[in-house]
Structure formats: structure tokens, C-alpha cells
Amino acid sequence: MGHSGLNQIEKKAAFSLAAVFGLRMLGLFMILPVFAIYGEQLVGFSPIWIGLAIGAYGLTQALLQIPMGMLSDKYGRKPVILGGLMVFLLGSIVAAMSETIYGVVLGRALQGMGAIASAVLALAADLTREEQRPKVMATIGMFIGLSFTAAMIVGPIVAESFGLSGLFWFIAFLTIAAMMMIQFIVPFSVNKAPRGDNVALPAQLGKLIREPQLFRLSLGVFILHMALTACFVTLPKQFVQAGLMLEDHWQLYLPALLGSFFLMVPFMIFAIRKQKEKQMFASAVLLLSASLLFFWYLPSTLLVLTILVVLFFTAFNYLEATMPSLLSRLAPAGQKGSVMGVYSSSQFFGAFAGGFLGGAIASTFGEAMIFLVMACFGLLWFIAATGMKPLKKSKSYSFATTINNEQQANDVVSQLVVSPGVIEATLVHTESVAYLKVDDKIADLAQIKLLLKPPVNE
């Protein structure tokens, strides 16, 4: 079979798993644009409980992300994914049936306990060849981005028609659809992809958390999602006060998000072509901080809010799209799964911190102060981002190898690291796998495979 494109199994895996991931993220995001308003109708309402309800899923998601990936390695991908979706479904039902803010917080925490992201990504890796894996992961990433956009538009429409309870029942329906796809459409995996590239390994985590370049990205994604969640503790109310009824909020989100995508793409192309990735990344962080500062400083007219939402999401989407790529290039060979585990946990901890801090700030200092505090965090991130080192262009690959002893493994690695285009090489002879970071425009993949499968001496 040729290596030029996805085969039928890879296409089926890419789109079905992307749809499952997208449906679940849609369910998590849909309350963002509406809960600040509808949550006021619940018994026990207060700004801090509103923030906790918005961000509660982040805490449980962060705590269970890595353990769920490890469980999928031991007991199989599909059983763990279906179990996670079942817990997510239970959380959605608890939230739908709750008349108190406390019940909704419990439901959202249960939703987060269905932490299937690492298991889904590992299954995607199991079902794809190493040459095609980046395309499949990119497809899943695209669907996550689309799910956020869809949630901003669909959430207000569903909530207006069926109320907050109806919104959670709709999320429960989406979860059942995702379970059906996992059971009946997603292919069953036979061969597992190498563990180090796809599942977090506990022994590696401490060292990776302390690595300065990776720490900057983990700090960044924490602040990015903290700012997003905190803003939605108050932003929907700002729109209503500016004269835009909740059922019409999609009319603002749709053009604003589409506009932000169109603005983002030229900057991404410029950064890659001119090799200005570090500078553009830092500029996007500065734009995010500036938009938050202006949310606090400028009068909240509809025109001002619309312009600032476009600027905020231009920066947000640029950073959200580029950070996983930067992460994969920074990740040591064979440790991508662990690096992604730390990164994902930081992202979800950020979502929880944003909800909690947003509610606490609103209760103590007023809702406008949320933007100023988040802008200060953004400036802290900007300072950290300016210290990033320039990155080499690279792709990560994992290859099967017939080498099964340490001496031979050391000899082959010594040859690999001096081969043209090879940036880093790790060979785990006990698992018969080699991890490489290469510049694939220079590296000779065919020659690398020959080195990894030497002829057996008679």
C-alpha cells in the first residue's frame, strides 16, 4: 500500500474519532456563552458558583487525563473511551435535572471525569501509519476548533428554545451519538502504536514539567484557557447590557469567530514563510493581553465589544492552533505522549482556575476587574514567551525495529544522529521501537528504515 495518502481505515478513523472528539467538546463548550445569564435562575446563585459551574469540568479533567490514558493502554482504548463517555453522559443528566447551582457544579465535575482525550488520541495513533499520523491528528484538531465555534453559535439558540435544562439534555443526546460512533463506526485497533509517543508515562513527567521551553508552553495554555473561561463569567452579561438579547448572541459570535479565522491565517503563513514564528507567537500573546485590557478600560458599547471579541479570538485561535505544533517539535523523541499529558492537564487546570478566579474576582471587586486581572496574567505570559528559543523545523516519527540488544541499539543511534536531517533519535530495544525527530526535507526515511532493520547474520 502506498504512503502518499490516507488509506480507507485511516480515513474512517480520522473522521469518526474527530467527530467523537468534536461532539464531546461541543458539549463542554456550549454552556460558556449562556451560563452567566441562565445560571442566575438557579437556587444558590452567586458569581463564584457561576464560575465554578463553568470551570468545574477542568479540575476533574486535568486530574484524570493522564490516568485515563494509562488505563486505555492496559485495558484497551474503546472500553475506556466508552466508559468515559458514560460518565460524561451521567454528568450531563445530573446537570439537566438540577434546580440548584450546586447540582450543576456536580454535573459539570462529572462531565470532566469522562477524560477521554488521551485515549482517543492514542486510538487514532494505533489506527494509523507513522507517515500519516500528523494528518489524522490535524483533522482531530480542526474538529476541536470547529466545535468551539459551533458551541458559541448553537449554545444560545438551544438555551433560548429549551432553557438551561434543555441545553444539558441536548448535550446528553450528543454524548449518546458519540458512543454509537465509537461502538459501530470507529475501527477496532489490532496493533498498538508505540506507547511513548501517545500515552503519558509517569516516570517522565517530573523532568518534563521542569524543562524551561516546555514549561513556557504549559504556562501559556494554562493562562490562555484561564482567560477564556474567566471572560465568560461576565461577557454574555456585557452583550445583554449593550442591547443584544441572548437569543441574538450567535449573530455576534458567528461573524466575530469567522473574522478571527480570516485574520489569523495570513499571520500564520507569514510566520512560517519568513521564519518569524517566535516573534508572531509573542505578538499574539500581546494582542490577547491588549484586548483584555481594552475590555476593562473602554466603554462597553456593542461596537467596542464586537471589535474586541474579534481581536481576542484572533489571538486565541492563533495561539490555540500553533501551540500543539510547537509542542510536538519541542517534545523529546519518544516522549510526546508525556509532553501532551502535561500540556493537556495544564489546559484543563487553566479552565478550572479561570472559572474559580472569575467568580471570586466578580464577587469581591466587580465583574469588570476580571478583564484587568486576566490582562496582567497575559503580560506575564508575554514576558515568558519572549524567552523562547528559535525552533528547528521537524517532524516526529516512530519506527518498528528488529534491534533487540543494547550494544547494537547504541551503535545504530550513533549512526542515526549523524545522518542528514536527523535532529534527535531514541531507540527502545526492549519495545522494538525507535523514535526520531527529523527534518523530513533533508532526511532519507528509506535509509533510516534500513538502519533500523539490519540484515540478520547467518
Short mmCIF file of C-alpha atoms in Angstrom, two decimals:
data_model
loop_
_atom_site.label_atom_id
_atom_site.label_comp_id
_atom_site.label_asym_id
_atom_site.label_seq_id
_atom_site.Cartn_x
_atom_site.Cartn_y
_atom_site.Cartn_z
CA MET A 1 0.00 0.00 0.00
CA GLY A 2 1.33 3.47 -0.91
CA HIS A 3 2.32 6.03 1.68
CA SER A 4 1.18 9.10 -0.24
CA GLY A 5 -2.24 9.40 1.37
CA LEU A 6 -4.60 8.02 3.99
CA ASN A 7 -5.94 4.52 3.37
CA GLN A 8 -9.60 3.62 4.00
CA ILE A 9 -9.09 2.62 7.65
CA GLU A 10 -7.13 5.80 8.36
CA LYS A 11 -9.79 7.98 6.72
CA LYS A 12 -12.53 6.26 8.72
CA ALA A 13 -10.52 6.58 11.93
CA ALA A 14 -9.66 10.24 11.30
CA PHE A 15 -13.19 11.48 10.66
CA SER A 16 -15.04 9.25 13.14
CA LEU A 17 -12.66 9.98 16.03
CA ALA A 18 -12.58 13.67 15.11
CA ALA A 19 -16.40 13.68 15.18
CA VAL A 20 -16.42 11.95 18.60
CA PHE A 21 -13.91 14.44 19.98
CA GLY A 22 -15.83 17.33 18.43
CA LEU A 23 -19.21 16.21 19.83
CA ARG A 24 -17.78 15.91 23.31
CA MET A 25 -16.02 19.28 23.20
CA LEU A 26 -19.21 20.83 21.81
CA GLY A 27 -20.98 19.51 24.91
CA LEU A 28 -18.35 21.05 27.21
CA PHE A 29 -18.25 24.44 25.46
CA MET A 30 -21.99 25.04 24.88
CA ILE A 31 -22.67 26.47 28.33
CA LEU A 32 -19.92 29.11 28.01
CA PRO A 33 -21.95 31.73 26.10
CA VAL A 34 -25.16 31.29 28.15
CA PHE A 35 -24.48 30.20 31.72
CA ALA A 36 -23.59 33.62 33.14
CA ILE A 37 -27.20 34.64 32.38
CA TYR A 38 -29.22 31.43 32.83
CA GLY A 39 -27.28 30.44 35.96
CA GLU A 40 -28.90 33.37 37.79
CA GLN A 41 -32.20 31.43 37.75
CA LEU A 42 -30.75 28.55 39.81
CA VAL A 43 -31.15 28.19 43.59
CA GLY A 44 -27.95 29.20 45.39
CA PHE A 45 -26.74 31.52 42.61
CA SER A 46 -23.66 33.67 43.27
CA PRO A 47 -20.85 34.83 40.96
CA ILE A 48 -18.33 32.42 42.47
CA TRP A 49 -20.69 29.45 41.98
CA ILE A 50 -21.32 30.56 38.40
CA GLY A 51 -17.55 30.49 37.87
CA LEU A 52 -17.25 27.07 39.47
CA ALA A 53 -20.04 25.68 37.28
CA ILE A 54 -18.31 26.98 34.15
CA GLY A 55 -14.86 25.71 35.16
CA ALA A 56 -15.57 22.63 37.32
CA TYR A 57 -15.04 20.19 34.45
CA GLY A 58 -11.47 21.49 34.10
CA LEU A 59 -10.37 20.29 37.54
CA THR A 60 -11.57 16.69 37.17
CA GLN A 61 -10.46 16.61 33.53
CA ALA A 62 -6.94 17.72 34.50
CA LEU A 63 -6.66 15.20 37.34
CA LEU A 64 -7.86 12.22 35.29
CA GLN A 65 -6.42 12.97 31.83
CA ILE A 66 -3.16 11.06 32.33
CA PRO A 67 -4.63 8.15 34.39
CA MET A 68 -7.31 7.52 31.74
CA GLY A 69 -4.64 7.33 29.04
CA MET A 70 -2.72 4.79 31.12
CA LEU A 71 -5.91 2.76 31.69
CA SER A 72 -6.53 2.68 27.95
CA ASP A 73 -3.02 1.29 27.50
CA LYS A 74 -3.82 -1.52 29.94
CA TYR A 75 -7.47 -2.35 29.25
CA GLY A 76 -7.95 -1.19 25.66
CA ARG A 77 -8.90 2.11 24.01
CA LYS A 78 -12.58 1.54 23.22
CA PRO A 79 -13.68 0.27 26.67
CA VAL A 80 -12.03 3.28 28.38
CA ILE A 81 -13.46 5.75 25.84
CA LEU A 82 -16.97 4.28 26.19
CA GLY A 83 -16.64 4.32 29.98
CA GLY A 84 -15.54 7.96 29.89
CA LEU A 85 -18.46 8.90 27.66
CA MET A 86 -20.83 7.08 30.02
CA VAL A 87 -19.54 9.20 32.93
CA PHE A 88 -19.88 12.32 30.76
CA LEU A 89 -23.47 11.31 29.96
CA LEU A 90 -24.22 10.84 33.68
CA GLY A 91 -22.82 14.31 34.41
CA SER A 92 -24.98 15.84 31.68
CA ILE A 93 -28.12 14.17 33.11
CA VAL A 94 -27.28 15.30 36.68
CA ALA A 95 -26.86 18.89 35.45
CA ALA A 96 -30.06 18.71 33.35
CA MET A 97 -32.15 17.57 36.35
CA SER A 98 -30.65 20.06 38.82
CA GLU A 99 -32.56 23.11 40.03
CA THR A 100 -29.66 24.31 42.18
CA ILE A 101 -26.28 25.71 41.18
CA TYR A 102 -24.65 23.04 43.35
CA GLY A 103 -26.20 20.24 41.30
CA VAL A 104 -24.95 21.83 38.08
CA VAL A 105 -21.41 22.12 39.53
CA LEU A 106 -21.58 18.41 40.44
CA GLY A 107 -22.80 17.56 36.93
CA ARG A 108 -20.01 19.58 35.32
CA ALA A 109 -17.40 17.91 37.55
CA LEU A 110 -18.77 14.50 36.48
CA GLN A 111 -18.56 15.58 32.84
CA GLY A 112 -14.88 16.32 33.36
CA MET A 113 -14.31 12.87 34.89
CA GLY A 114 -15.05 11.42 31.46
CA ALA A 115 -11.50 12.39 30.44
CA ILE A 116 -11.14 10.54 27.12
CA ALA A 117 -8.86 12.90 25.18
CA SER A 118 -5.62 10.94 25.64
CA ALA A 119 -7.35 7.61 24.94
CA VAL A 120 -8.93 8.98 21.73
CA LEU A 121 -5.58 10.33 20.51
CA ALA A 122 -3.89 7.03 21.38
CA LEU A 123 -6.54 5.10 19.42
CA ALA A 124 -6.03 7.44 16.47
CA ALA A 125 -2.31 6.65 16.64
CA ASP A 126 -3.00 2.88 16.88
CA LEU A 127 -5.02 3.00 13.66
CA THR A 128 -2.55 5.00 11.53
CA ARG A 129 0.88 4.58 10.00
CA GLU A 130 3.55 6.90 11.33
CA GLU A 131 3.82 8.73 7.99
CA GLN A 132 0.09 9.56 8.01
CA ARG A 133 -0.37 10.20 11.74
CA PRO A 134 0.16 14.00 11.55
CA LYS A 135 -2.75 14.30 9.06
CA VAL A 136 -5.09 12.38 11.36
CA MET A 137 -4.09 14.44 14.41
CA ALA A 138 -4.56 17.64 12.38
CA THR A 139 -8.08 16.50 11.41
CA ILE A 140 -8.95 15.95 15.09
CA GLY A 141 -7.51 19.37 15.97
CA MET A 142 -9.58 21.01 13.24
CA PHE A 143 -12.78 19.44 14.58
CA ILE A 144 -11.97 20.69 18.10
CA GLY A 145 -11.67 24.22 16.73
CA LEU A 146 -14.92 23.85 14.79
CA SER A 147 -16.70 22.50 17.88
CA PHE A 148 -15.80 25.64 19.83
CA THR A 149 -17.15 27.86 17.03
CA ALA A 150 -20.32 25.75 16.77
CA ALA A 151 -20.80 25.88 20.57
CA MET A 152 -20.70 29.69 20.58
CA ILE A 153 -23.46 29.75 17.96
CA VAL A 154 -25.64 26.75 18.92
CA GLY A 155 -25.49 27.26 22.72
CA PRO A 156 -27.55 30.50 22.81
CA ILE A 157 -30.08 29.14 20.28
CA VAL A 158 -30.71 25.88 22.19
CA ALA A 159 -30.81 27.65 25.57
CA GLU A 160 -33.33 30.20 24.30
CA SER A 161 -35.59 27.47 22.90
CA PHE A 162 -35.34 24.85 25.68
CA GLY A 163 -33.77 26.57 28.70
CA LEU A 164 -30.68 25.53 30.65
CA SER A 165 -32.10 22.08 31.41
CA GLY A 166 -32.83 21.53 27.71
CA LEU A 167 -29.25 22.53 26.88
CA PHE A 168 -27.87 19.76 29.13
CA TRP A 169 -30.35 17.23 27.70
CA PHE A 170 -29.12 18.21 24.22
CA ILE A 171 -25.54 17.61 25.40
CA ALA A 172 -26.64 14.17 26.70
CA PHE A 173 -28.06 13.37 23.24
CA LEU A 174 -24.75 14.37 21.60
CA THR A 175 -22.91 12.08 24.03
CA ILE A 176 -25.10 9.10 23.08
CA ALA A 177 -24.37 9.85 19.40
CA ALA A 178 -20.63 9.83 20.19
CA MET A 179 -20.97 6.47 21.99
CA MET A 180 -22.74 4.99 18.97
CA MET A 181 -19.92 6.17 16.72
CA ILE A 182 -17.26 4.62 18.95
CA GLN A 183 -19.10 1.31 19.09
CA PHE A 184 -20.21 0.95 15.49
CA ILE A 185 -18.14 3.25 13.23
CA VAL A 186 -14.65 3.70 14.68
CA PRO A 187 -12.46 0.78 13.52
CA PHE A 188 -11.14 -1.67 16.11
CA SER A 189 -7.37 -1.41 16.60
CA VAL A 190 -5.25 -4.53 16.27
CA ASN A 191 -1.70 -3.17 16.59
CA LYS A 192 -0.91 -0.57 19.21
CA ALA A 193 1.23 2.42 18.32
CA PRO A 194 4.37 2.87 20.43
CA ARG A 195 3.42 3.99 23.94
CA GLY A 196 5.91 6.80 24.43
CA ASP A 197 4.57 8.86 21.55
CA ASN A 198 0.91 8.65 22.54
CA VAL A 199 0.36 7.83 26.23
CA ALA A 200 1.88 9.70 29.20
CA LEU A 201 4.48 7.69 31.13
CA PRO A 202 4.58 8.73 34.83
CA ALA A 203 8.37 8.36 35.19
CA GLN A 204 8.93 11.11 32.61
CA LEU A 205 6.51 13.74 33.93
CA GLY A 206 8.59 15.47 36.61
CA LYS A 207 11.54 16.14 34.32
CA LEU A 208 9.29 17.38 31.50
CA ILE A 209 7.37 19.77 33.77
CA ARG A 210 10.66 21.44 34.76
CA GLU A 211 12.07 21.75 31.21
CA PRO A 212 12.11 25.55 30.55
CA GLN A 213 10.83 25.55 26.94
CA LEU A 214 8.03 23.09 27.65
CA PHE A 215 7.17 24.94 30.88
CA ARG A 216 6.60 28.14 28.87
CA LEU A 217 4.02 26.38 26.69
CA SER A 218 2.29 24.70 29.66
CA LEU A 219 2.14 28.08 31.43
CA GLY A 220 0.83 29.63 28.22
CA VAL A 221 -2.01 27.18 27.65
CA PHE A 222 -2.94 27.48 31.36
CA ILE A 223 -3.25 31.28 31.06
CA LEU A 224 -4.98 31.08 27.66
CA HIS A 225 -7.80 28.86 28.92
CA MET A 226 -7.96 30.62 32.28
CA ALA A 227 -8.58 33.91 30.45
CA LEU A 228 -11.18 32.34 28.15
CA THR A 229 -13.19 30.78 30.98
CA ALA A 230 -12.92 33.83 33.25
CA CYS A 231 -14.17 36.14 30.49
CA PHE A 232 -17.32 34.10 30.02
CA VAL A 233 -18.25 34.63 33.67
CA THR A 234 -19.18 38.16 32.60
CA LEU A 235 -19.03 38.58 28.79
CA PRO A 236 -22.58 37.37 27.97
CA LYS A 237 -23.96 39.87 30.51
CA GLN A 238 -21.96 42.66 28.84
CA PHE A 239 -23.61 41.86 25.50
CA VAL A 240 -27.10 41.93 27.05
CA GLN A 241 -26.38 45.24 28.80
CA ALA A 242 -25.17 46.64 25.46
CA GLY A 243 -28.56 45.83 23.95
CA LEU A 244 -28.03 42.40 22.34
CA MET A 245 -30.56 39.83 23.56
CA LEU A 246 -29.20 36.37 24.39
CA GLU A 247 -31.02 34.65 21.52
CA ASP A 248 -29.19 37.00 19.14
CA HIS A 249 -25.70 36.44 20.53
CA TRP A 250 -24.92 33.95 17.77
CA GLN A 251 -25.23 36.88 15.34
CA LEU A 252 -22.18 38.39 17.06
CA TYR A 253 -20.21 35.17 17.62
CA LEU A 254 -20.56 33.85 14.05
CA PRO A 255 -19.04 36.84 12.18
CA ALA A 256 -16.57 37.51 15.02
CA LEU A 257 -15.20 33.95 15.00
CA LEU A 258 -15.15 33.74 11.20
CA GLY A 259 -13.43 37.12 11.07
CA SER A 260 -10.85 35.99 13.58
CA PHE A 261 -10.03 32.90 11.47
CA PHE A 262 -9.56 35.04 8.34
CA LEU A 263 -7.32 37.45 10.26
CA MET A 264 -5.33 34.62 11.84
CA VAL A 265 -4.38 32.72 8.65
CA PRO A 266 -2.19 35.42 7.00
CA PHE A 267 -0.19 35.79 10.22
CA MET A 268 0.38 32.03 10.39
CA ILE A 269 1.55 31.95 6.74
CA PHE A 270 3.82 34.96 7.33
CA ALA A 271 5.33 33.37 10.46
CA ILE A 272 6.16 30.11 8.68
CA ARG A 273 7.42 31.60 5.40
CA LYS A 274 9.55 34.29 7.00
CA GLN A 275 10.64 32.05 9.90
CA LYS A 276 9.23 34.55 12.40
CA GLU A 277 7.30 32.03 14.50
CA LYS A 278 8.68 33.18 17.84
CA GLN A 279 8.00 36.88 17.08
CA MET A 280 4.45 36.23 15.81
CA PHE A 281 3.71 33.99 18.77
CA ALA A 282 4.79 36.68 21.23
CA SER A 283 2.79 39.28 19.24
CA ALA A 284 -0.34 37.12 19.51
CA VAL A 285 0.13 36.90 23.30
CA LEU A 286 0.49 40.70 23.40
CA LEU A 287 -2.69 41.12 21.30
CA LEU A 288 -4.58 38.82 23.68
CA SER A 289 -3.40 40.90 26.66
CA ALA A 290 -4.25 44.20 24.93
CA SER A 291 -7.78 43.05 24.04
CA LEU A 292 -8.37 42.07 27.69
CA LEU A 293 -7.05 45.43 28.87
CA PHE A 294 -9.37 47.26 26.48
CA PHE A 295 -12.35 45.16 27.67
CA TRP A 296 -11.64 46.65 31.10
CA TYR A 297 -10.80 50.21 30.01
CA LEU A 298 -13.14 51.08 27.12
CA PRO A 299 -16.91 51.72 27.38
CA SER A 300 -18.93 48.53 26.79
CA THR A 301 -20.85 49.60 23.68
CA LEU A 302 -21.88 46.92 21.21
CA LEU A 303 -19.43 48.15 18.58
CA VAL A 304 -16.50 48.19 21.02
CA LEU A 305 -17.39 44.74 22.37
CA THR A 306 -17.64 43.32 18.84
CA ILE A 307 -14.23 44.67 17.79
CA LEU A 308 -12.61 43.42 20.99
CA VAL A 309 -14.18 39.95 20.63
CA VAL A 310 -12.71 39.72 17.10
CA LEU A 311 -9.26 40.76 18.38
CA PHE A 312 -9.44 38.41 21.37
CA PHE A 313 -10.40 35.40 19.25
CA THR A 314 -7.85 36.23 16.54
CA ALA A 315 -5.15 35.96 19.20
CA PHE A 316 -6.82 32.99 20.92
CA ASN A 317 -7.24 30.96 17.70
CA TYR A 318 -3.69 31.72 16.54
CA LEU A 319 -2.23 30.56 19.86
CA GLU A 320 -4.54 27.55 20.15
CA ALA A 321 -3.59 26.42 16.63
CA THR A 322 0.18 26.96 16.87
CA MET A 323 0.97 25.69 20.38
CA PRO A 324 0.42 21.93 19.67
CA SER A 325 2.73 22.23 16.67
CA LEU A 326 5.39 23.96 18.78
CA LEU A 327 4.91 21.33 21.47
CA SER A 328 5.46 18.41 19.09
CA ARG A 329 8.71 19.99 17.89
CA LEU A 330 9.93 20.64 21.43
CA ALA A 331 8.98 17.19 22.76
CA PRO A 332 11.99 14.86 23.18
CA ALA A 333 11.89 11.87 20.84
CA GLY A 334 9.70 9.14 22.30
CA GLN A 335 8.15 11.37 24.99
CA LYS A 336 5.42 13.13 23.04
CA GLY A 337 2.65 11.32 24.95
CA SER A 338 4.00 12.51 28.29
CA VAL A 339 4.53 16.06 26.99
CA MET A 340 0.95 16.17 25.67
CA GLY A 341 -0.29 14.82 29.02
CA VAL A 342 1.35 17.69 30.92
CA TYR A 343 0.11 20.21 28.33
CA SER A 344 -3.50 18.93 28.37
CA SER A 345 -3.61 18.87 32.16
CA SER A 346 -2.31 22.47 32.24
CA GLN A 347 -5.02 23.47 29.76
CA PHE A 348 -7.82 21.99 31.88
CA PHE A 349 -6.40 23.32 35.15
CA GLY A 350 -6.49 26.72 33.43
CA ALA A 351 -10.17 26.30 32.61
CA PHE A 352 -10.93 25.48 36.25
CA ALA A 353 -8.78 28.35 37.57
CA GLY A 354 -10.49 30.78 35.17
CA GLY A 355 -13.96 29.84 36.37
CA PHE A 356 -12.99 29.95 40.04
CA LEU A 357 -10.95 33.17 39.80
CA GLY A 358 -13.52 34.86 37.55
CA GLY A 359 -16.27 34.18 40.06
CA ALA A 360 -14.12 35.20 43.04
CA ILE A 361 -13.00 38.47 41.38
CA ALA A 362 -16.58 39.31 40.36
CA SER A 363 -17.81 38.70 43.93
CA THR A 364 -15.10 40.82 45.54
CA PHE A 365 -14.12 43.56 43.07
CA GLY A 366 -16.84 43.59 40.40
CA GLU A 367 -17.01 41.87 37.03
CA ALA A 368 -15.01 44.46 35.06
CA MET A 369 -11.95 43.66 37.18
CA ILE A 370 -11.86 40.14 35.67
CA PHE A 371 -10.51 41.60 32.42
CA LEU A 372 -7.77 43.62 34.15
CA VAL A 373 -6.53 40.64 36.18
CA MET A 374 -6.51 38.38 33.10
CA ALA A 375 -4.66 41.08 31.12
CA CYS A 376 -1.94 41.07 33.82
CA PHE A 377 -1.62 37.29 33.51
CA GLY A 378 -1.38 37.75 29.73
CA LEU A 379 1.50 40.20 30.15
CA LEU A 380 3.26 37.69 32.42
CA TRP A 381 2.91 35.13 29.61
CA PHE A 382 4.26 37.66 27.09
CA ILE A 383 7.40 38.11 29.19
CA ALA A 384 7.84 34.32 29.35
CA ALA A 385 7.20 33.96 25.58
CA THR A 386 9.96 36.43 24.68
CA GLY A 387 12.43 34.00 26.25
CA MET A 388 11.55 31.16 23.88
CA LYS A 389 14.38 29.79 21.77
CA PRO A 390 14.05 29.64 17.96
CA LEU A 391 12.73 26.25 16.86
CA LYS A 392 14.09 23.93 14.21
CA LYS A 393 11.60 22.59 11.69
CA SER A 394 10.99 18.95 12.48
CA LYS A 395 8.56 16.06 12.40
CA SER A 396 8.34 13.20 14.87
CA TYR A 397 8.25 9.61 13.68
CA SER A 398 8.14 6.22 15.34
CA PHE A 399 9.52 3.17 13.53
CA ALA A 400 9.48 -0.54 14.25
CA THR A 401 12.96 -2.04 14.59
CA THR A 402 14.44 -5.54 14.67
CA ILE A 403 17.28 -4.46 17.00
CA ASN A 404 16.94 -6.29 20.32
CA ASN A 405 20.16 -5.70 22.29
CA GLU A 406 21.63 -2.62 23.95
CA GLN A 407 25.04 -2.63 22.23
CA GLN A 408 23.53 -2.79 18.74
CA ALA A 409 20.97 -0.11 19.73
CA ASN A 410 23.75 2.26 20.83
CA ASP A 411 25.67 1.67 17.61
CA VAL A 412 22.64 2.38 15.41
CA VAL A 413 21.65 5.50 17.38
CA SER A 414 25.22 6.80 16.94
CA GLN A 415 24.82 6.37 13.16
CA LEU A 416 21.35 7.92 13.14
CA VAL A 417 22.25 11.14 14.98
CA VAL A 418 24.93 11.98 12.40
CA SER A 419 22.63 11.20 9.45
CA PRO A 420 21.46 14.21 7.39
CA GLY A 421 18.23 15.71 8.70
CA VAL A 422 18.09 13.67 11.95
CA ILE A 423 17.72 16.06 14.92
CA GLU A 424 17.21 13.51 17.68
CA ALA A 425 16.96 9.71 17.94
CA THR A 426 15.88 7.36 20.72
CA LEU A 427 15.82 3.57 20.35
CA VAL A 428 13.96 1.44 22.91
CA HIS A 429 15.21 -2.04 22.05
CA THR A 430 13.05 -3.71 24.73
CA GLU A 431 9.93 -2.49 22.89
CA SER A 432 11.41 -2.84 19.35
CA VAL A 433 10.67 0.80 18.54
CA ALA A 434 12.71 3.85 17.54
CA TYR A 435 11.60 7.47 17.96
CA LEU A 436 13.09 10.13 15.69
CA LYS A 437 12.77 13.87 15.20
CA VAL A 438 13.80 14.75 11.67
CA ASP A 439 13.73 17.50 9.07
CA ASP A 440 11.89 15.40 6.51
CA LYS A 441 13.00 17.64 3.63
CA ILE A 442 16.59 16.53 4.26
CA ALA A 443 16.30 13.14 5.99
CA ASP A 444 16.27 9.93 3.95
CA LEU A 445 13.49 7.91 5.60
CA ALA A 446 14.22 4.83 3.47
CA GLN A 447 17.85 4.80 4.65
CA ILE A 448 16.73 5.28 8.26
CA LYS A 449 14.43 2.26 7.99
CA LEU A 450 17.32 0.15 6.60
CA LEU A 451 19.47 1.11 9.59
CA LEU A 452 16.67 0.12 11.98
CA LYS A 453 16.17 -3.27 10.34
CA PRO A 454 19.68 -4.58 9.71
CA PRO A 455 20.07 -7.95 7.94
CA VAL A 456 20.38 -10.93 10.26
CA ASN A 457 23.82 -12.61 10.13
CA GLU A 458 23.63 -16.25 9.18
#
